[in-house]
Coordinates of C-alpha atoms in Angstrom, one line a residue:
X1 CA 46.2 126.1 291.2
X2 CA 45.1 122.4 291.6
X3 CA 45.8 119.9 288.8
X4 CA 42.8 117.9 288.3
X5 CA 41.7 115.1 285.8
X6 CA 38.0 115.0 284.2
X7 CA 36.5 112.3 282.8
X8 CA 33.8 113.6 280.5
X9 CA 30.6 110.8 280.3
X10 CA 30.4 110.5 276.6
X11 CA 29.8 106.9 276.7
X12 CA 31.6 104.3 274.5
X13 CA 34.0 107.3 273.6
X14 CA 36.8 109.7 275.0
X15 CA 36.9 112.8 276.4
X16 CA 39.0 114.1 279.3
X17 CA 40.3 117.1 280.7
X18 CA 43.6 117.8 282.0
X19 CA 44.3 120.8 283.7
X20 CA 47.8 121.3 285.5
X21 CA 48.6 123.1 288.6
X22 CA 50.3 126.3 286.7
X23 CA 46.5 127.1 285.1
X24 CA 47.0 125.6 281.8
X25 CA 44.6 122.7 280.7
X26 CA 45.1 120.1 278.0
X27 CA 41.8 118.3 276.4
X28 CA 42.1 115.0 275.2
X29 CA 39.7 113.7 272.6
X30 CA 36.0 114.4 272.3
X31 CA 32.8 112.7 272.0
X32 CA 30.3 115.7 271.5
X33 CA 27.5 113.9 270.1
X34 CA 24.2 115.8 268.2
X35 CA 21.9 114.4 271.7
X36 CA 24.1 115.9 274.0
X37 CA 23.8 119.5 272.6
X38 CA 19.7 119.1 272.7
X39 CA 18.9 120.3 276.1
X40 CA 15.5 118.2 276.0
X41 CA 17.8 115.1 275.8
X42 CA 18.7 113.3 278.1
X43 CA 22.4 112.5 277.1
X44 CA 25.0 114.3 279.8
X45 CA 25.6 117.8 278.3
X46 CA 29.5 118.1 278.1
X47 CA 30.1 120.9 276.0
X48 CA 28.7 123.1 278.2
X49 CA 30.3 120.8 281.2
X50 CA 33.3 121.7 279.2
X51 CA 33.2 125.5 278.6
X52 CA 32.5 126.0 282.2
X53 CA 35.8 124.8 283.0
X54 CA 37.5 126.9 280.8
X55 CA 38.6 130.4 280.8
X56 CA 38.7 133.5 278.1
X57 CA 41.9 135.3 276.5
X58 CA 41.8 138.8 276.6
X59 CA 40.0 139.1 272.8
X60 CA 37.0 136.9 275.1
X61 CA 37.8 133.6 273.4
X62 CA 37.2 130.7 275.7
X63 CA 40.3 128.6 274.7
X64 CA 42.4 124.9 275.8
X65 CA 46.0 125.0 275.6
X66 CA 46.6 122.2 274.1
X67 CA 44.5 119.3 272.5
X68 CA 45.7 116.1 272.4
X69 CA 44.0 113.7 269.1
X70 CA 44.8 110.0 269.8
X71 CA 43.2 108.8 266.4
X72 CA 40.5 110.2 264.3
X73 CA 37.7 107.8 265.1
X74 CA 34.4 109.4 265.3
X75 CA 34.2 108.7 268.7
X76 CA 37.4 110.5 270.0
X77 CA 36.3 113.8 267.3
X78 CA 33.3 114.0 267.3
X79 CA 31.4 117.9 267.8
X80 CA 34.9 119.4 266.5
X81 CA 33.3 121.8 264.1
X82 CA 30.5 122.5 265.8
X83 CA 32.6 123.6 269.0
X84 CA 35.7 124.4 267.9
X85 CA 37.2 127.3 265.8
X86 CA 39.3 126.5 263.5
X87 CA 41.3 128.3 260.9
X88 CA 43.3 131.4 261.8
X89 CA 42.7 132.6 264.9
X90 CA 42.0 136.4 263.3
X91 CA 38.9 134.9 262.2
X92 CA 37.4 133.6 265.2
X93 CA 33.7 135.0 265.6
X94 CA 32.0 136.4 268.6
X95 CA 28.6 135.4 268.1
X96 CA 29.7 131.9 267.3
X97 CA 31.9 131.7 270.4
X98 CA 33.7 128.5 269.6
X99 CA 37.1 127.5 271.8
X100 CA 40.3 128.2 270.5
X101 CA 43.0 125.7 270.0
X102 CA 45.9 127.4 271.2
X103 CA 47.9 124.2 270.8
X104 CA 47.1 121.4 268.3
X105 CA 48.8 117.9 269.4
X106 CA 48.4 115.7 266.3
X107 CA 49.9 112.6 264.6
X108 CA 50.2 112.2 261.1
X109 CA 51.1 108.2 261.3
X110 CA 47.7 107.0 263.2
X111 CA 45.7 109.4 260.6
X112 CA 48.0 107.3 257.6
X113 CA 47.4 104.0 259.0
X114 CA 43.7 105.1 259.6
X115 CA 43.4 105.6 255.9
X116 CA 45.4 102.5 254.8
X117 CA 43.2 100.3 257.1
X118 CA 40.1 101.4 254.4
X119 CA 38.4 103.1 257.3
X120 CA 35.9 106.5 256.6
X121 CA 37.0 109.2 258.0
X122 CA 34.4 111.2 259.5
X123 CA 33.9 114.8 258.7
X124 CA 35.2 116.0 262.4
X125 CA 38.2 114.0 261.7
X126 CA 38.9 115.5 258.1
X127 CA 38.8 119.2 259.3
X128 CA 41.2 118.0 262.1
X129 CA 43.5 117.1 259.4
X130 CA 43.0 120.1 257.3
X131 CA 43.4 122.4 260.3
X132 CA 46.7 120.4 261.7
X133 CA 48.1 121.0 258.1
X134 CA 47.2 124.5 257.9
X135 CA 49.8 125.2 261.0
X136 CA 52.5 122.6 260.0
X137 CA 52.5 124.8 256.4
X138 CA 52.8 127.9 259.0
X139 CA 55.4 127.0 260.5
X140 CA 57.3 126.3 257.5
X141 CA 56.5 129.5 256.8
X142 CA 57.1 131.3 260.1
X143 CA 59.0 128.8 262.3
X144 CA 58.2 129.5 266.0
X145 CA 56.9 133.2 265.6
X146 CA 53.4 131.3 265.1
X147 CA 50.9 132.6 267.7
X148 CA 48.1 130.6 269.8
X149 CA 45.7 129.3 267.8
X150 CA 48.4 127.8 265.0
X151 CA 50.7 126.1 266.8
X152 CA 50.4 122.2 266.9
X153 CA 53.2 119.9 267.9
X154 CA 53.7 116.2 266.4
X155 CA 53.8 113.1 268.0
X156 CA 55.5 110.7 266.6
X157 CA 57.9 111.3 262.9
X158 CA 56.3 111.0 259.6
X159 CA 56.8 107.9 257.2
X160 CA 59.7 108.8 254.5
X161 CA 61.3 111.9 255.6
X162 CA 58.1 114.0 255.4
X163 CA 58.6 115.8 258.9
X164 CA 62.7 116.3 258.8
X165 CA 61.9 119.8 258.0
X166 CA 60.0 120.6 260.9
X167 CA 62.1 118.4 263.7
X168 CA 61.4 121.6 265.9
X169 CA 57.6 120.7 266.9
X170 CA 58.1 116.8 266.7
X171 CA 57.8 115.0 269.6
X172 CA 59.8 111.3 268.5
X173 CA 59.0 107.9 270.0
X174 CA 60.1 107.8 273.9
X175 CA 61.4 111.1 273.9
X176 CA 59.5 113.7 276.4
X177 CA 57.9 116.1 276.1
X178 CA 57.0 119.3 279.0
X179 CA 55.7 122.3 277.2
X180 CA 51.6 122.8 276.5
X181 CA 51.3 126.0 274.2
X182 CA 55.2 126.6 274.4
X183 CA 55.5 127.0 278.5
X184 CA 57.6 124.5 280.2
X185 CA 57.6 125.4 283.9
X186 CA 58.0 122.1 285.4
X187 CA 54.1 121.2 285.7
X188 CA 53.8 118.1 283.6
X189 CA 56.4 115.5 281.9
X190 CA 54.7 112.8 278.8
X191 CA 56.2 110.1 277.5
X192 CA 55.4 109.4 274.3
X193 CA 55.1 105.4 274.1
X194 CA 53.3 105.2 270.2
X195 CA 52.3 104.8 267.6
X196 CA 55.1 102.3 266.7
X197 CA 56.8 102.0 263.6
X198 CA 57.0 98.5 262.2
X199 CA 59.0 95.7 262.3
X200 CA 59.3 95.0 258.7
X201 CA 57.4 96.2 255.8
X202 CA 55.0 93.4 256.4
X203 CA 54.3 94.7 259.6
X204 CA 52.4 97.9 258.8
X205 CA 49.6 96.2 258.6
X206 CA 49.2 94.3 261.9
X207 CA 50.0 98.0 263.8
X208 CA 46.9 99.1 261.1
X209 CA 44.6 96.7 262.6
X210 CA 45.6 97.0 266.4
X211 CA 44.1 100.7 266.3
X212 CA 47.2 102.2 266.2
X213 CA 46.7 105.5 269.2
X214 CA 48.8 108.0 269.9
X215 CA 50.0 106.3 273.9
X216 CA 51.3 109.2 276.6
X217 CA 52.1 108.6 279.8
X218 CA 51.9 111.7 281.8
X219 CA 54.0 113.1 285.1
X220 CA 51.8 115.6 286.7
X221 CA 52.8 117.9 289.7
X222 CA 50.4 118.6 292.1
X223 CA 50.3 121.0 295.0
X224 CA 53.9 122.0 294.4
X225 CA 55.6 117.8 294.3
X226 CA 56.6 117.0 291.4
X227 CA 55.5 113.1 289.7
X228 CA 52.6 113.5 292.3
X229 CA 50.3 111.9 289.7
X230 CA 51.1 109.5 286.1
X231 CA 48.6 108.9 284.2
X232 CA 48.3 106.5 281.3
X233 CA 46.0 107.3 278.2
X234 CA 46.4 104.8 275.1
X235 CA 43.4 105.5 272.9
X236 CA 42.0 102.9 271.2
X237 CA 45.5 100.7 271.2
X238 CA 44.5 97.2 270.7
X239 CA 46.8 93.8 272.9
X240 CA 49.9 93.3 269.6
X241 CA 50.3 97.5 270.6
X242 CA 50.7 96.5 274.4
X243 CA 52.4 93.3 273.6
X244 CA 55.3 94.9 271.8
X245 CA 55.6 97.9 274.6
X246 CA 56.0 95.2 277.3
X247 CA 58.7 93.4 274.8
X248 CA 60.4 96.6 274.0
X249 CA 60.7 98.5 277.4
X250 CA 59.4 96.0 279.9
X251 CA 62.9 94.5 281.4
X252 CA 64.6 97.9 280.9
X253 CA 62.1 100.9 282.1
X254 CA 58.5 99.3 283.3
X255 CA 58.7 102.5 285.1
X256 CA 57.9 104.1 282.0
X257 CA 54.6 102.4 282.2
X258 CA 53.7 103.4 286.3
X259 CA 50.6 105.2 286.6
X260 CA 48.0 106.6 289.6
X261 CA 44.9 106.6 287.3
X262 CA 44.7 104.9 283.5
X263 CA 42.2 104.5 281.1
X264 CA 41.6 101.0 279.6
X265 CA 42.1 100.8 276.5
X266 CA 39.2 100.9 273.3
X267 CA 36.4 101.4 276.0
X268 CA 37.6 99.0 278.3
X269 CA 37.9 96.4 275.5
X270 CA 38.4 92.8 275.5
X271 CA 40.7 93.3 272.7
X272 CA 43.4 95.5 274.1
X273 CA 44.3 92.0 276.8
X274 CA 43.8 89.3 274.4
X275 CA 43.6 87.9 270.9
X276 CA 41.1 85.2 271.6
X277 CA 37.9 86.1 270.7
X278 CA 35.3 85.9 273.5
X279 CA 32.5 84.7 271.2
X280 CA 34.3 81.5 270.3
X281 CA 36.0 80.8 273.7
X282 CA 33.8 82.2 276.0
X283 CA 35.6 81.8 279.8
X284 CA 37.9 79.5 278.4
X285 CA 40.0 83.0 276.5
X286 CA 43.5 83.9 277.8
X287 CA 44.7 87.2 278.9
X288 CA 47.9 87.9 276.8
X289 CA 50.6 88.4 279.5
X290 CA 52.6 90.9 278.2
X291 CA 49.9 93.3 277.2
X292 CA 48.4 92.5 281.0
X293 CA 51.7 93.6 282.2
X294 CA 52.2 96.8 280.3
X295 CA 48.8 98.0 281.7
X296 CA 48.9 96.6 284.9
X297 CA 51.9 98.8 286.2
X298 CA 50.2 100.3 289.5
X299 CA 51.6 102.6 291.9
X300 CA 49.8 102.0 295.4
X301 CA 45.8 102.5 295.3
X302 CA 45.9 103.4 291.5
X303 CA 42.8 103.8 289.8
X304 CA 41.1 102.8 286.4
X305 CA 37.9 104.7 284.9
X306 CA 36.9 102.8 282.1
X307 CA 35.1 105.5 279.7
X308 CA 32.2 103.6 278.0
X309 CA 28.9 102.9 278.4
X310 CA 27.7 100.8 281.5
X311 CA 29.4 97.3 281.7
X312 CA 27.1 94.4 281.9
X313 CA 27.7 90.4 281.4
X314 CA 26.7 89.9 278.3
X315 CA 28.3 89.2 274.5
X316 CA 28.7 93.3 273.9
X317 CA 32.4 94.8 273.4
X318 CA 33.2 97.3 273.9
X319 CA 32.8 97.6 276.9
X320 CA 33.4 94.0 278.2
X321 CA 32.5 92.5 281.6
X322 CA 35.7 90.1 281.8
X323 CA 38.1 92.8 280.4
X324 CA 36.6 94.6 283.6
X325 CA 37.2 91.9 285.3
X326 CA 40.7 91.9 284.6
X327 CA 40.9 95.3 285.6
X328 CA 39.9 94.6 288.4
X329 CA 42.4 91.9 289.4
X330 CA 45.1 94.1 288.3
X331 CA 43.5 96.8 291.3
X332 CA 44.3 93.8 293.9
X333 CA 40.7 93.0 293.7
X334 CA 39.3 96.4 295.1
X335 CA 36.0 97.5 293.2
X336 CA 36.1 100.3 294.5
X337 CA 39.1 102.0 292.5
X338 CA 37.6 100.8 289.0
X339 CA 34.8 103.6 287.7
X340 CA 32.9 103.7 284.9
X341 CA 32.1 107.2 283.2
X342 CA 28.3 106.4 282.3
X343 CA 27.6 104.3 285.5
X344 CA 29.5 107.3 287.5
X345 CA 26.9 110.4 285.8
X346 CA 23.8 108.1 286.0
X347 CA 24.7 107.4 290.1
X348 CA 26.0 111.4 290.8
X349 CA 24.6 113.3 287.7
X350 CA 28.9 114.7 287.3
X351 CA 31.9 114.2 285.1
X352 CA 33.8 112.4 287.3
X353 CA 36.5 114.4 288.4
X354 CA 40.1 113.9 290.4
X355 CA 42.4 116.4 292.0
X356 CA 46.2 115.9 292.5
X357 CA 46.8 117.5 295.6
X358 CA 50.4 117.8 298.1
X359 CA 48.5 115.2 300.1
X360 CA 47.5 112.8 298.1
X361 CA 44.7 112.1 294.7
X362 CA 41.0 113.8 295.7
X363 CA 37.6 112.7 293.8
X364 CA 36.0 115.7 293.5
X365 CA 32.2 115.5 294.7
X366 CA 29.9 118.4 293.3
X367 CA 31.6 121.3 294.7
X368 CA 33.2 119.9 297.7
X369 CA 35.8 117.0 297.3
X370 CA 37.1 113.6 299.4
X371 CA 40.4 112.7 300.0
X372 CA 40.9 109.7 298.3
X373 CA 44.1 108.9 299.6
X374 CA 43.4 107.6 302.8
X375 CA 40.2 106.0 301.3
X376 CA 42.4 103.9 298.6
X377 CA 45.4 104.3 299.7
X378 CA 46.8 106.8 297.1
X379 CA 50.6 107.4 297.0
X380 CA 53.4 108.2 294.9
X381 CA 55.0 104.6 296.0
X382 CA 55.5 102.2 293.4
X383 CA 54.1 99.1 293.6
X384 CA 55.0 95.9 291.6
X385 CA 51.9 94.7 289.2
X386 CA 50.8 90.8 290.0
X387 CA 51.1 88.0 288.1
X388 CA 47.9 87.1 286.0
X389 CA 46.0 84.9 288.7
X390 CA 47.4 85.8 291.5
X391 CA 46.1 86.0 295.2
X392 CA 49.0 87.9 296.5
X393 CA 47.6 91.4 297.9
X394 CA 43.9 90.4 298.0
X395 CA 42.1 92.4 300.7
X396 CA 37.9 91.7 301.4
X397 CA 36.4 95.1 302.2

């Protein structure tokens, strides 16, 4: 099978689909808002988008392998309980039809710091947590004889010892990880960058307020080639997150930040490239280096797809016009390898889709699909990110 990448349009939220070439697919956030399951409204319907791409177990369950939680914000959970089963997987109901979890991916430190921060969480994001503590108790109970539907894995250990017990399904800061649902057969490799643990004990705080995400950076294969794609996905993670990724790994493994498609950060945020605030400054802000260079690690004709609403030049973020802007810079300057979720539906009336193929990245198009690579010069070559303000590799089209 093809790999592929969907970006769902579920406007300033997240949604995406990863499905890997040995038929296994891994959803990542949702955004399944009450207008979208109206069929008299106009809003993109992506749960049914979304079941159409999936397929049914042998007990007719339509199911995802794995899905991956970067923070329980509404807008990265919403429509759980409405389209999701949970609880045990014995109790899944045919006339409801909900998709199974076979594999929960789940952090207990962004949830922690989500409550410490004083932040509401909404009810999507509360049965998330009572379902993702519902299989950690299993496996206590069971170990790994737990079947789909209540496994879950955990990114990133707990504060004060609270996952020793279970080290088994923990996934610990820049270790990797290349099993969804317990199969490891080579098709994907992640990297798990955060969340970070602090500093000191005064820095809890600062990661609290910098929307501490769950950050992976994925290896996908792709028509049999191993690494044929990387893809970045960071959540909400706001610039001191960045900042201290480039400090930590940037003179040692920037490698470990490479990728062929990435999503910027908080909706393509102003916050995630600076700590000047754009309605004080204006034009006169600065992008914070180390945060530019720890997203701006490109391998030739990488792309960015900025999941928001559409961008315009005004005071709004998210999104922002001159955090696009940046983006753009950091694509040498080519338009044409930035997309926006919500511009791409309103233009094509589609999730906007791409396929990692032997011969390079494809944007899928309705039912047929354009090779990319030759288009934007797609390859599995490194390429060295620019300096902020740089000319260097500017091409007019």
């Amino acid at each position: 099978m093809t790999a592929s990448i969907t970006f769902f349009p579920v406007s300033n939220g997240d949604m995406t689909l990863v499905c890997l070439d040995n038929g296994q697919n891994l959803l990542i956030d949702i955004n399944i808002r009450a207008d979208a399951d109206d069929e008299d409204h106009e809003t993109p319907n992506v749960a049914e988008d979304l079941r159409g791409r999936l397929k049914r177990d042998d007990a007719g369950r339509l199911y995802v392998d794995g899905f991956l939680l970067s923070h329980p914000h509404s807008d990265h959970i919403t429509g759980l309980r409405n389209h999701f089963h949970l609880g045990p997987p014995k109790e899944w109901k045919e006339n409801d039809d909900k998709i199974l979890i076979r594999e929960m991916w789940s952090s207990p430190v962004v949830f922690r710091r989500a409550d410490a921060n004083g932040e509401s969480l909404c009810e999507d994001a509360k049965a998330w947590a009572k379902e993702a503590r519902r299989r950690v108790a299993l496996f206590r109970e069971k170990g790994s004889s737990t079947a789909e539907g209540d496994r879950i894995l955990i990114l990133g250990e707990d504060v004060d010892g609270k996952t020793d017990d279970i080290l088994d399904i923990v996934i610990k800061l820049n270790e990797t990880l290349s099993a969804c649902n317990r199969l490891a057969d080579g098709a994907f490799e992640a990297r798990l960058l955060a969340p970070l643990p602090p500093e000191d004990e005064d820095d809890e705080e600062t990661l609290r307020h910098n929307q501490s995400s769950v950050i992976l950076r994925f290896s996908l294969r792709g028509g049999g080639i191993s690494d044929r794609c990387r893809y970045l996905t960071g959540g909400d993670a706001e610039v001191e997150i960045w900042k201290r990724l480039w400090k930590y790994h940037g003179k040692t493994n920037s490698d470990w930040f490479t990728y062929d498609i990435t999503v910027p950060p908080h909706h393509c945020s102003w916050r995630s490239l600076s700590s000047d605030r754009w309605s004080e400054l204006g034009e006169k802000v600065k992008v914070d280096s180390d945060a530019r260079n720890a997203l701006s690690q490109t391998r030739k004709g990488a792309i960015i797809v900025a999941s928001c609403k559409p961008i315009k030049a005004d005071d709004d973020n998210p999104p922002h016009e001159r955090a696009k802007r940046e983006y753009v810079d950091i694509l040498d300057d080519d338009a044409d390898r930035f997309f926006c979720t919500d511009e791409y539906w309103a233009e094509k009336k589609l999730a906007l889709t791409f396929e990692v193929k032997s011969s390079g990245i494809v944007r899928k198009i309705g039912t047929a699909a354009a090779l990319a690579a030759p288009a934007l010069g797609i390859s599995s070559t490194a390429s060295h990110a620019r300096p902020h303000g740089s000319a260097q590799g500017r091409r007019d089209e």
